[in-house]
Coordinates of C-alpha atoms in Angstrom, one line a residue:
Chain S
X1 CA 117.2 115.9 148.4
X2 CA 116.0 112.3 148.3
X3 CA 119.2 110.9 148.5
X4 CA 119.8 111.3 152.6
X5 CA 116.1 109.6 153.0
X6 CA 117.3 105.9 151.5
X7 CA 119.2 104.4 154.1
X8 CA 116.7 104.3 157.2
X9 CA 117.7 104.7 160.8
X10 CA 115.2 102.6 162.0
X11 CA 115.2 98.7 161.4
X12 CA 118.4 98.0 160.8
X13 CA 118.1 94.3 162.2
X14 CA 119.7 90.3 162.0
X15 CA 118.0 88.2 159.4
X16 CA 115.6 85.8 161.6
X17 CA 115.3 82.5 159.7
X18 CA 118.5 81.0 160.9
X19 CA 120.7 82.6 158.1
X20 CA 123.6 84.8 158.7
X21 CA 123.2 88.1 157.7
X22 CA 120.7 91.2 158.0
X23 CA 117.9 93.5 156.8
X24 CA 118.4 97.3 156.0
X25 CA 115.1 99.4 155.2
X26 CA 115.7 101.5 152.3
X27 CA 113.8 103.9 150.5
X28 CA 113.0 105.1 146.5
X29 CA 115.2 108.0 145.6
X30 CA 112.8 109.6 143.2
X31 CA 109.8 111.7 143.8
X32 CA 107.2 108.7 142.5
X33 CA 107.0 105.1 142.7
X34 CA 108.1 102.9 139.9
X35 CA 108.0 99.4 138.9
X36 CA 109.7 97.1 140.0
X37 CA 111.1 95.9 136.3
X38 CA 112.9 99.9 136.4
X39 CA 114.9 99.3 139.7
X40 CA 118.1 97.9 137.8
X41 CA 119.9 97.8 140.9
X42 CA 120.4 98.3 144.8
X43 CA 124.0 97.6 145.6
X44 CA 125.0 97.0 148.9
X45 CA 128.2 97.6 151.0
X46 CA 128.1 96.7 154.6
X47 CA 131.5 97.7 156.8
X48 CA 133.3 98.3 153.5
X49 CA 132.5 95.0 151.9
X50 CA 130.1 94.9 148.8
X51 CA 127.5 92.2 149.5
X52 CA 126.6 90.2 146.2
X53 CA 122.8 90.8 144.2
X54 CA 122.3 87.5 144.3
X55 CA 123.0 87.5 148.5
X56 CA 120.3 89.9 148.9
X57 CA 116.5 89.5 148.3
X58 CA 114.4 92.7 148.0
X59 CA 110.5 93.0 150.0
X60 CA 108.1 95.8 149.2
X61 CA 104.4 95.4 151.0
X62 CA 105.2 91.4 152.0
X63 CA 106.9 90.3 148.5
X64 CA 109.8 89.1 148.3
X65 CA 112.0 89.3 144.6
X66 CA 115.2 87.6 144.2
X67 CA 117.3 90.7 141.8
X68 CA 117.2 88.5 138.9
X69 CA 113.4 88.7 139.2
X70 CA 112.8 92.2 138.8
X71 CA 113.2 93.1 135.4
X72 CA 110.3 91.1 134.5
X73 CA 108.3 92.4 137.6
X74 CA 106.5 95.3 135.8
X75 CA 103.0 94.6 138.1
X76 CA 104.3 95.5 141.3
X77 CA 105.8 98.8 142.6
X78 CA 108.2 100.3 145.5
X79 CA 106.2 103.4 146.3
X80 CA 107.4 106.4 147.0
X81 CA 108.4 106.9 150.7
X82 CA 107.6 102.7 151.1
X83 CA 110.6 101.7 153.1
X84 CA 111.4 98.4 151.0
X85 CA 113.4 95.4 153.1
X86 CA 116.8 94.7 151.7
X87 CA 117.8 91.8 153.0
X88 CA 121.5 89.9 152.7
X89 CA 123.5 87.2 153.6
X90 CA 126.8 87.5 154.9
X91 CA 129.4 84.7 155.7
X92 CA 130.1 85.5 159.5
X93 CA 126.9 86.7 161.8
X94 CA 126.5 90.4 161.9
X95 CA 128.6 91.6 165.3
X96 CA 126.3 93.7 168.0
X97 CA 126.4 97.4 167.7
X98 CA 127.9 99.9 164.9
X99 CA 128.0 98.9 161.0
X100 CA 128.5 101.2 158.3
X101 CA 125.7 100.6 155.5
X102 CA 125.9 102.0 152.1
X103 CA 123.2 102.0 149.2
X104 CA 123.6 102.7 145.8
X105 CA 120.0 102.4 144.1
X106 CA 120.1 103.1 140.0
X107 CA 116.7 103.5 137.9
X108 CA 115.7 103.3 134.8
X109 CA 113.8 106.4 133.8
X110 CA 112.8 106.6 130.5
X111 CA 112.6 110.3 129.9
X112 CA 115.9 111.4 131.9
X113 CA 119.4 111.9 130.1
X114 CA 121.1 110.6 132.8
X115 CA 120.2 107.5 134.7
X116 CA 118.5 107.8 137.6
X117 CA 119.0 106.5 141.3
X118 CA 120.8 108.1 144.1
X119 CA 123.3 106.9 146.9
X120 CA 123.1 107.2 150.8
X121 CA 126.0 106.0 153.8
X122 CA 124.7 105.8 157.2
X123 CA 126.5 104.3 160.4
X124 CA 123.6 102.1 161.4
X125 CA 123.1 100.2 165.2
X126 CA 122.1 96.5 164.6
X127 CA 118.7 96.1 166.7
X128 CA 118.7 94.2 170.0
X129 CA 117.8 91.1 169.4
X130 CA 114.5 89.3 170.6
X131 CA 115.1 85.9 172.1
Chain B
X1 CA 89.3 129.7 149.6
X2 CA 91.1 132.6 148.0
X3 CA 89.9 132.6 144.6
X4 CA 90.7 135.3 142.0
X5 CA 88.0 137.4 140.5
X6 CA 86.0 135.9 137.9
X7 CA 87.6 135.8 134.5
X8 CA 90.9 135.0 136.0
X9 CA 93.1 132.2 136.1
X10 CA 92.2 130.5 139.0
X11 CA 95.1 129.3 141.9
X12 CA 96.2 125.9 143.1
X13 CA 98.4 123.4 144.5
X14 CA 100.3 120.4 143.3
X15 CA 100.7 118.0 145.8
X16 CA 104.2 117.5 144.1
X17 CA 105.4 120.9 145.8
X18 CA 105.3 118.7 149.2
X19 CA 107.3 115.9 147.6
X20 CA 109.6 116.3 151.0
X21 CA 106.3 116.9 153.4
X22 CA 104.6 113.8 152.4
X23 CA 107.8 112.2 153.7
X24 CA 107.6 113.1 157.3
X25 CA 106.3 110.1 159.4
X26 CA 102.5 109.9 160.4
X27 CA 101.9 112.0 157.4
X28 CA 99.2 110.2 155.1
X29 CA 97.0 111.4 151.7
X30 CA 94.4 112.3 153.3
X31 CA 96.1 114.6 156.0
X32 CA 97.8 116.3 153.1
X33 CA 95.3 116.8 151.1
X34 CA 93.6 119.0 154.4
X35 CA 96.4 121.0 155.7
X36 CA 96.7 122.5 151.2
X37 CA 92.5 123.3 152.3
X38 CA 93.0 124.2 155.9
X39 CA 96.3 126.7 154.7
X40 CA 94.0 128.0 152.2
X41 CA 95.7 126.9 149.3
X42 CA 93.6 125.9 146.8
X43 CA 91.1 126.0 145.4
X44 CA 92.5 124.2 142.3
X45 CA 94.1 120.3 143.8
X46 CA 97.0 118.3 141.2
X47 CA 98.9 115.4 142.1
X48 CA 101.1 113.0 140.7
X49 CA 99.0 109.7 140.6
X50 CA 102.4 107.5 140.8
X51 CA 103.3 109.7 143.9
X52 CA 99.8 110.0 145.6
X53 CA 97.7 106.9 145.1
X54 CA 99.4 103.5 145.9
X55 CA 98.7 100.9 143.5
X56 CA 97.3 103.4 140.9
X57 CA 96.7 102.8 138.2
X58 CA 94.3 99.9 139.5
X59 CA 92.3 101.0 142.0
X60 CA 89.3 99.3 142.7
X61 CA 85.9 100.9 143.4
X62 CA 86.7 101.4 147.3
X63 CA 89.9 102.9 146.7
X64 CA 88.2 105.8 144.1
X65 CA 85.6 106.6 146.5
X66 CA 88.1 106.9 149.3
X67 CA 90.5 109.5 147.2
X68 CA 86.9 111.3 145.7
X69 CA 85.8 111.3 149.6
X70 CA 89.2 113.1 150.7
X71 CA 89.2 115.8 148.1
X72 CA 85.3 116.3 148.2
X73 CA 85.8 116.8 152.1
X74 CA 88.6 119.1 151.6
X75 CA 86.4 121.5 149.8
X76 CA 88.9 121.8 146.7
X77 CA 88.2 121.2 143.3
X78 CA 90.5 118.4 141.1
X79 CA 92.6 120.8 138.4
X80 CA 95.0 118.1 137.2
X81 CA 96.5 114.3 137.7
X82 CA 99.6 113.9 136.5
X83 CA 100.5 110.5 134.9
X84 CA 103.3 108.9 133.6
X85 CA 103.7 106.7 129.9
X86 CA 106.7 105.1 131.2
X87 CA 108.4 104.1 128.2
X88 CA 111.3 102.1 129.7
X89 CA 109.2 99.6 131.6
X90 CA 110.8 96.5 130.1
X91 CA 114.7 96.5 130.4
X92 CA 116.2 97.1 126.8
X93 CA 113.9 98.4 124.9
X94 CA 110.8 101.0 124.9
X95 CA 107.4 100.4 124.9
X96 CA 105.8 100.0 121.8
X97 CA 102.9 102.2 120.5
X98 CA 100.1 99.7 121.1
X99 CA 101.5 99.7 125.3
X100 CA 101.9 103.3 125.5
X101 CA 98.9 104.1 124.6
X102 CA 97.4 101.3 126.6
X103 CA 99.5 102.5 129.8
X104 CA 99.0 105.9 129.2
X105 CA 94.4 105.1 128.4
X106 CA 94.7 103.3 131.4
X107 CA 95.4 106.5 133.6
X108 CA 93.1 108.6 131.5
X109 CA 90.3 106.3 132.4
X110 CA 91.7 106.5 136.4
X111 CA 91.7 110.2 136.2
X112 CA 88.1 110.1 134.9
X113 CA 87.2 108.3 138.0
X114 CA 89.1 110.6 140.4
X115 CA 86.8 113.6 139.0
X116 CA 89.7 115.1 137.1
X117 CA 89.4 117.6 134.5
X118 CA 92.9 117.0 133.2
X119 CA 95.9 114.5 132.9
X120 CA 99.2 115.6 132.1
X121 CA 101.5 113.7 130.1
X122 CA 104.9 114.8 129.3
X123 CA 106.6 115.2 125.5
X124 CA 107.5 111.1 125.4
X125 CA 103.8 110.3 124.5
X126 CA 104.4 111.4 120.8
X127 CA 101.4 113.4 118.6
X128 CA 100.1 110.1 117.2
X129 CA 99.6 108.5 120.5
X130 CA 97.8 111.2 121.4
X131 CA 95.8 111.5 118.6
X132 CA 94.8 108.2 119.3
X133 CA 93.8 109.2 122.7
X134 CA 91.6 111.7 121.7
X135 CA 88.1 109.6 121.3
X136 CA 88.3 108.1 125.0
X137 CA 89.5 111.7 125.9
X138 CA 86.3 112.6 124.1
X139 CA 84.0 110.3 125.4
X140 CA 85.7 110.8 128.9
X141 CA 85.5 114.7 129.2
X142 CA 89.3 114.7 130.2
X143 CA 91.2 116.9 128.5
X144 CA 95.1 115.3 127.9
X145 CA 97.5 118.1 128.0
X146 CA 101.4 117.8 127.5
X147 CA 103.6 119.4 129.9
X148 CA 106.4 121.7 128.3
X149 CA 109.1 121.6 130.6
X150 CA 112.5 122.7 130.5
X151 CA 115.1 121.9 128.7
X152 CA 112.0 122.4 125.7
X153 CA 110.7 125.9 124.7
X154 CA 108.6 126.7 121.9
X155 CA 111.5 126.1 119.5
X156 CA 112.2 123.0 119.9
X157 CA 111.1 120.0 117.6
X158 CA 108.5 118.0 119.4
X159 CA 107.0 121.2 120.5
X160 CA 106.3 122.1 116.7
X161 CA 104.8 118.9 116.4
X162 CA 102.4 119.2 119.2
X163 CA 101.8 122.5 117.8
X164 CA 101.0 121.0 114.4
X165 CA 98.7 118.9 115.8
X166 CA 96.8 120.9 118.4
X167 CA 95.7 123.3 115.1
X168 CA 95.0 120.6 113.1
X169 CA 92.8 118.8 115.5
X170 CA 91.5 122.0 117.0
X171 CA 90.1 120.5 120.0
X172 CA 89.7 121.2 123.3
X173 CA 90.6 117.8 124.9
X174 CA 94.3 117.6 124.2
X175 CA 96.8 120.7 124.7
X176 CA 99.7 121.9 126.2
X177 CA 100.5 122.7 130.1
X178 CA 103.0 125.1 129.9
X179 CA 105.4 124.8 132.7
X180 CA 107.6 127.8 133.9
X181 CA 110.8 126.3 134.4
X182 CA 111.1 127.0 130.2
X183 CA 111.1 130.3 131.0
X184 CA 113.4 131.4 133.6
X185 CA 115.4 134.6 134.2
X186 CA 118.2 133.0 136.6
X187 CA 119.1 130.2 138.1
X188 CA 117.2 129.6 141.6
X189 CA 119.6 130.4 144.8
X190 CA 118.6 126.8 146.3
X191 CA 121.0 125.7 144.2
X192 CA 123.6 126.8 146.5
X193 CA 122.9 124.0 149.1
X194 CA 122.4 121.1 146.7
X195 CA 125.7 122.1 145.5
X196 CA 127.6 122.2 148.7
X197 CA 126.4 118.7 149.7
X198 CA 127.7 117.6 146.4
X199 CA 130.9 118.8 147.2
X200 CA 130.6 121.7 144.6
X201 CA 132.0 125.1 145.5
X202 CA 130.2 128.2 145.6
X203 CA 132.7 129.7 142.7
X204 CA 132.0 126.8 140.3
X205 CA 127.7 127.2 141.3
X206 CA 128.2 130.9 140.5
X207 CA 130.3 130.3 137.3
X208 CA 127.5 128.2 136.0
X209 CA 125.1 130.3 137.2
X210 CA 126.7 133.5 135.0
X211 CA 127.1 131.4 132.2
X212 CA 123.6 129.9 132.2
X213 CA 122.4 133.8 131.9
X214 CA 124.9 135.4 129.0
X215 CA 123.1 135.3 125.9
X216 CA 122.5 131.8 123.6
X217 CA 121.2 129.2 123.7
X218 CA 121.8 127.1 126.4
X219 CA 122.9 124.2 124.7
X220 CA 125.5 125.6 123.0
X221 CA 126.9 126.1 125.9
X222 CA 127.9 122.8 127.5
X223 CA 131.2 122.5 126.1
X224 CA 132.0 125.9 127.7
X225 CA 130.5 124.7 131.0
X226 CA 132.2 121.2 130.8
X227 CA 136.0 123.0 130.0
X228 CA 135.0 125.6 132.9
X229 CA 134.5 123.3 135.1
X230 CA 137.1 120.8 134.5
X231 CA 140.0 123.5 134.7
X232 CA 138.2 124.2 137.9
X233 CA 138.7 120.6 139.3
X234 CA 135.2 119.4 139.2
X235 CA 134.6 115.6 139.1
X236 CA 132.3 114.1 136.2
X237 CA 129.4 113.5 139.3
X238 CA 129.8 117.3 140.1
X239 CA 130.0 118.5 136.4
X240 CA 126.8 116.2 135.8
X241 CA 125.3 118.3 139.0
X242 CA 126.4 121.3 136.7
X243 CA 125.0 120.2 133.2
X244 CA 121.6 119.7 135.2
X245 CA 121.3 123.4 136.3
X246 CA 120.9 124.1 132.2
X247 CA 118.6 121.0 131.8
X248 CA 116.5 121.7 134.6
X249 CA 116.1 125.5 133.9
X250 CA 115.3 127.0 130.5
X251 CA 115.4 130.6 129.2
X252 CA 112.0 130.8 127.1
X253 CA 111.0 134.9 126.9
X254 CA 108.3 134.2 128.7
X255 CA 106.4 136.2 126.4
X256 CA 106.4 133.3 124.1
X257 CA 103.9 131.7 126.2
X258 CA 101.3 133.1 124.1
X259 CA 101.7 131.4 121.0
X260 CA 101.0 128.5 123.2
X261 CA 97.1 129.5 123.3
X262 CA 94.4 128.9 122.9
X263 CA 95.9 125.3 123.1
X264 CA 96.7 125.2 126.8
X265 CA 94.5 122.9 128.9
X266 CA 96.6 123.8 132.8
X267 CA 99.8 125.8 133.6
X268 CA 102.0 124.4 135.9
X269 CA 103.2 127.3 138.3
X270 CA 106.8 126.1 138.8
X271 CA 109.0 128.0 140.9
X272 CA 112.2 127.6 143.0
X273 CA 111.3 130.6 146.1
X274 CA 109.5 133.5 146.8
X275 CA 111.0 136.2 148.9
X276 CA 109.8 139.2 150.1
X277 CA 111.8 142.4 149.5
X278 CA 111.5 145.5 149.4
X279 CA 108.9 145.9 146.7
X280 CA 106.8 142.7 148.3
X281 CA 106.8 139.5 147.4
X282 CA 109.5 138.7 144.2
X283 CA 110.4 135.7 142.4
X284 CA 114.3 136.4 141.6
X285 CA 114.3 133.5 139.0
X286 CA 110.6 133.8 137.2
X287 CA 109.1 136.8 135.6
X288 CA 105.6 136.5 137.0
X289 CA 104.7 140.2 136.1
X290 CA 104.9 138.8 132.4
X291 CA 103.3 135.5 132.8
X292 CA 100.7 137.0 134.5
X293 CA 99.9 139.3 131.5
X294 CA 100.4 136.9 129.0
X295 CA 97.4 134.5 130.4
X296 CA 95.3 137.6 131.4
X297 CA 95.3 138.9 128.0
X298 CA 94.9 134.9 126.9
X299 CA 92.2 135.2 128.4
X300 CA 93.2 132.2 130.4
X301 CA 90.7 130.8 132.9
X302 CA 91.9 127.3 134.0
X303 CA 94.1 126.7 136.9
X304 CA 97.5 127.5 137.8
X305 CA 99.5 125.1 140.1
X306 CA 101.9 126.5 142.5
X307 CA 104.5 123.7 141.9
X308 CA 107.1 124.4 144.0
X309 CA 110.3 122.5 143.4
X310 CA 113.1 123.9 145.5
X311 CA 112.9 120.9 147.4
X312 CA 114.9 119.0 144.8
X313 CA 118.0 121.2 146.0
X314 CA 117.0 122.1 149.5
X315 CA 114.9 121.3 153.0
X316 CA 115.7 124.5 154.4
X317 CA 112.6 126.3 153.2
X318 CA 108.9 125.1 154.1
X319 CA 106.8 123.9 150.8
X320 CA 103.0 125.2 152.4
X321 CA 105.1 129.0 153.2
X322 CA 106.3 129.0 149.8
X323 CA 103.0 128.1 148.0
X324 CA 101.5 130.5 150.6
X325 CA 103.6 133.4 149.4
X326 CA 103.4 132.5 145.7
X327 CA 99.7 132.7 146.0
X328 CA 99.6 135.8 147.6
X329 CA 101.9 137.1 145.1
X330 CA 99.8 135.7 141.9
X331 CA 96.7 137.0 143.3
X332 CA 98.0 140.6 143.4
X333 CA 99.5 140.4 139.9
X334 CA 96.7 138.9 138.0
X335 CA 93.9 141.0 139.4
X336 CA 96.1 144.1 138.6
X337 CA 96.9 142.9 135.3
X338 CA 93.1 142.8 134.7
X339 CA 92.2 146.3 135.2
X340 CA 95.2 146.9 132.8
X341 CA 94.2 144.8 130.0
X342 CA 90.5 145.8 130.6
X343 CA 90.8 149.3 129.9

């Protein structure tokens, strides 16, 4: 049942350093939190497109991991419930209104046949922005 | 609190059971942890420390005396922590012996601070990690128990082990927590709804469902499922939602329970709903009359955990009603199982 939680209504905003691109809060699909260095992956598709790992940056509590860092990253944690920032970079700025954001999160549980991880599509409104 | 009479197993609550609750915005720990007191659902308290207590297991001195403060305030007593040894920290390989038992002593040591009796590991930390556990479980006064779980029951392989080594040690500071999902008696209704947002139909939930319950053992029965399910159109995701109903859900005789003892340090009250029919409050998928008796005539006296776990298939039902019921339920059967196995 934790699938439907991951993508978050709320937050769903344009990056604000002067990049193209936006942030989509996403939560842990598992009933704990685990390391960091056991998220193998959050893969992102905005409006149909898959967004690249290495566009997208991933923020739990105020840090901020570049995908290629977590495998080593084995003293920090997404919580369960946290709503972690994943952030990406597109090519064109994100248009006002309607975008249709799906996440795929896989983890690496040790004691489970199957991998773990879950998937969630939402139809998300880009926040007004602040000027 | 509603306690059973003295010489009974004694009730409680995993915080696990309101994996959804915990969820809900504005809800925090300490909240939580007074709405299981205030709903009279104790008096035993278990959570999962990777669930419960950000940043665990390092919690420094303010952080302990702010979880010992919530649970002393709540008026309920610490039955259980349940920890993790996870194994696949590093990508590509498993933890070696030395880190398990490091990442697994670590928690042992956290649990001690909390004020619990108890930390539950599951069947990945192997007998000699444990064995090398048992000094600092010692020295701590926290027993280590290993959760048995389905798909395991008391035939298979590492539950031998752990048997071997429970009589061999014969102490009181490592054992078993035998959980009931090992020992079921059908496959839990929820199912249904997990199933249906899957995709899966009804026919295909009930097809697993009958074949989960003819005679065998489960395992043996996968090809079966898998060919079922195939002629029936199912995808590999949905046949993988399919294998899980047999993974998930064992079919122990819960009678075998008892050659579990005297090694067993907590039971884990798992159970997928409670409803009330015609005669009261029934479990349709766990045998509580039975597993009542069997830790009566144990002679059991640590704490059961209501661990309710529907909420892995559906939000439908509420967690605190359920663990409500199940207590009222348990309550009833143990203290007539006493005057039975007194006489």
């Amino acid at each position: 049942m934790f699938d439907k939680y991951i993508v978050c209504e709320e937050g769903f905003r344009t990056l604000d350093d002067g990049r193209t691109g936006g942030v989509v809060e996403v939560r842990m699909p598992y009933y704990r939190g685990l390391a960091l260095s056991m998220v193998e992956a959050v893969d992102l598709v905005v409006d149909g497109r898959p967004v690249p790992a290495a566009r997208t940056t991933f923020t739990v509590h105020g840090n901020t991991y570049r995908f290629d860092q977590l495998p080593r990253t084995t003293d920090d944690r997404w919580e369960m419930g946290e709503r972690a920032q994943l952030a990406f970079e597109t090519d064109e700025p994100l248009a006002a209104g309607e975008h249709d954001v799906a996440v795929a999160v896989r983890l690496r549980i040790s004691y489970m046949p199957v991998p773990g991880g879950g998937r969630d599509a939402k139809r998300l409104t880009l926040a007004a922005q602040e000027i | 609190m509603t306690d059973t009479a003295p010489g009974l197993p004694r009730l409680g609550t995993t915080l696990f059971s309101l994996s959804l609750e915990q969820r809900k915005p504005g809800r925090d720990f300490a909240s939580l942890v007074a709405e299981v007191a205030a709903r009279d659902l104790g008096p035993g308290l278990e959570m999962v420390a990777f669930q419960s207590l950000r940043g665990w297991p390092r919690l420094d001195d303010a952080a302990v005396r702010e979880v010992r403060g919530v649970i002393e305030s709540s008026g309920l007593t610490p039955s259980c922590l349940a920890i993790n040894n996870d194994l696949g920290l590093y990508p590509g390989r498993l933890l070696t012996d030395d880190e398990s038992h490091e990442y697994v002593a670590v928690q042992v040591r956290g649990a001690a601070a909390l004020g619990f009796p108890v930390a539950r590991v599951g069947v990945e930390t192997s007998p000699a990690i444990l064995e090398r556990l048992l000094p600092l479980a010692e020295e701590l006064g926290v027993a280590v128990g290993v959760e048995i779980h389905a798909p395991l029951t008391i035939e298979a392989p590492p539950v031998a082990a752990l048997k071997e080594l429970f009589v061999r040690l014969d102490t009181p500071w490592l054992g078993f927590i035998p959980d009931m999902s090992s020992s079921m008696r059908a496959i839990p209704e929820a199912v249904y709804d997990a199933h249906r947002a899957a995709g899966i139909s009804p026919e295909l939930t009930a097809m697993t469902k009958q074949l989960w319950a003819e005679p065998g053992p489960t395992v043996a029965k996968f090809p079966e499922l898998e060919r079922r399910a195939a002629e029936a159109g199912a995808s590999p995701a949905q046949v993988g939602n399919l294998r899980m109903l047999f993974t998930m859900h064992g079919k122990m005789e819960p009678e075998r329970w008892a050659d579990f003892f005297p090694h067993v340090v907590h039971v884990h009250g798992k159970f997928y709903g409670i409803v009330d029919g015609p005669d009261g409050l029934t479990d349709p998928s766990i045998d509580w009359p039975t597993v009542a008796r069997v830790l009566v005539e144990q002679r059991y006296t640590g704490f059961i955990s209501s661990e309710y776990e529907a909420h892995a298939y559906s939000d439908r039902y509420d967690a605190f009603d359920q663990v409500r019921a199940q207590h009222d339920m348990l309550k009833g059967l143990l203290e007539a199982q006493a005057s039975v196995v007194a006489r």
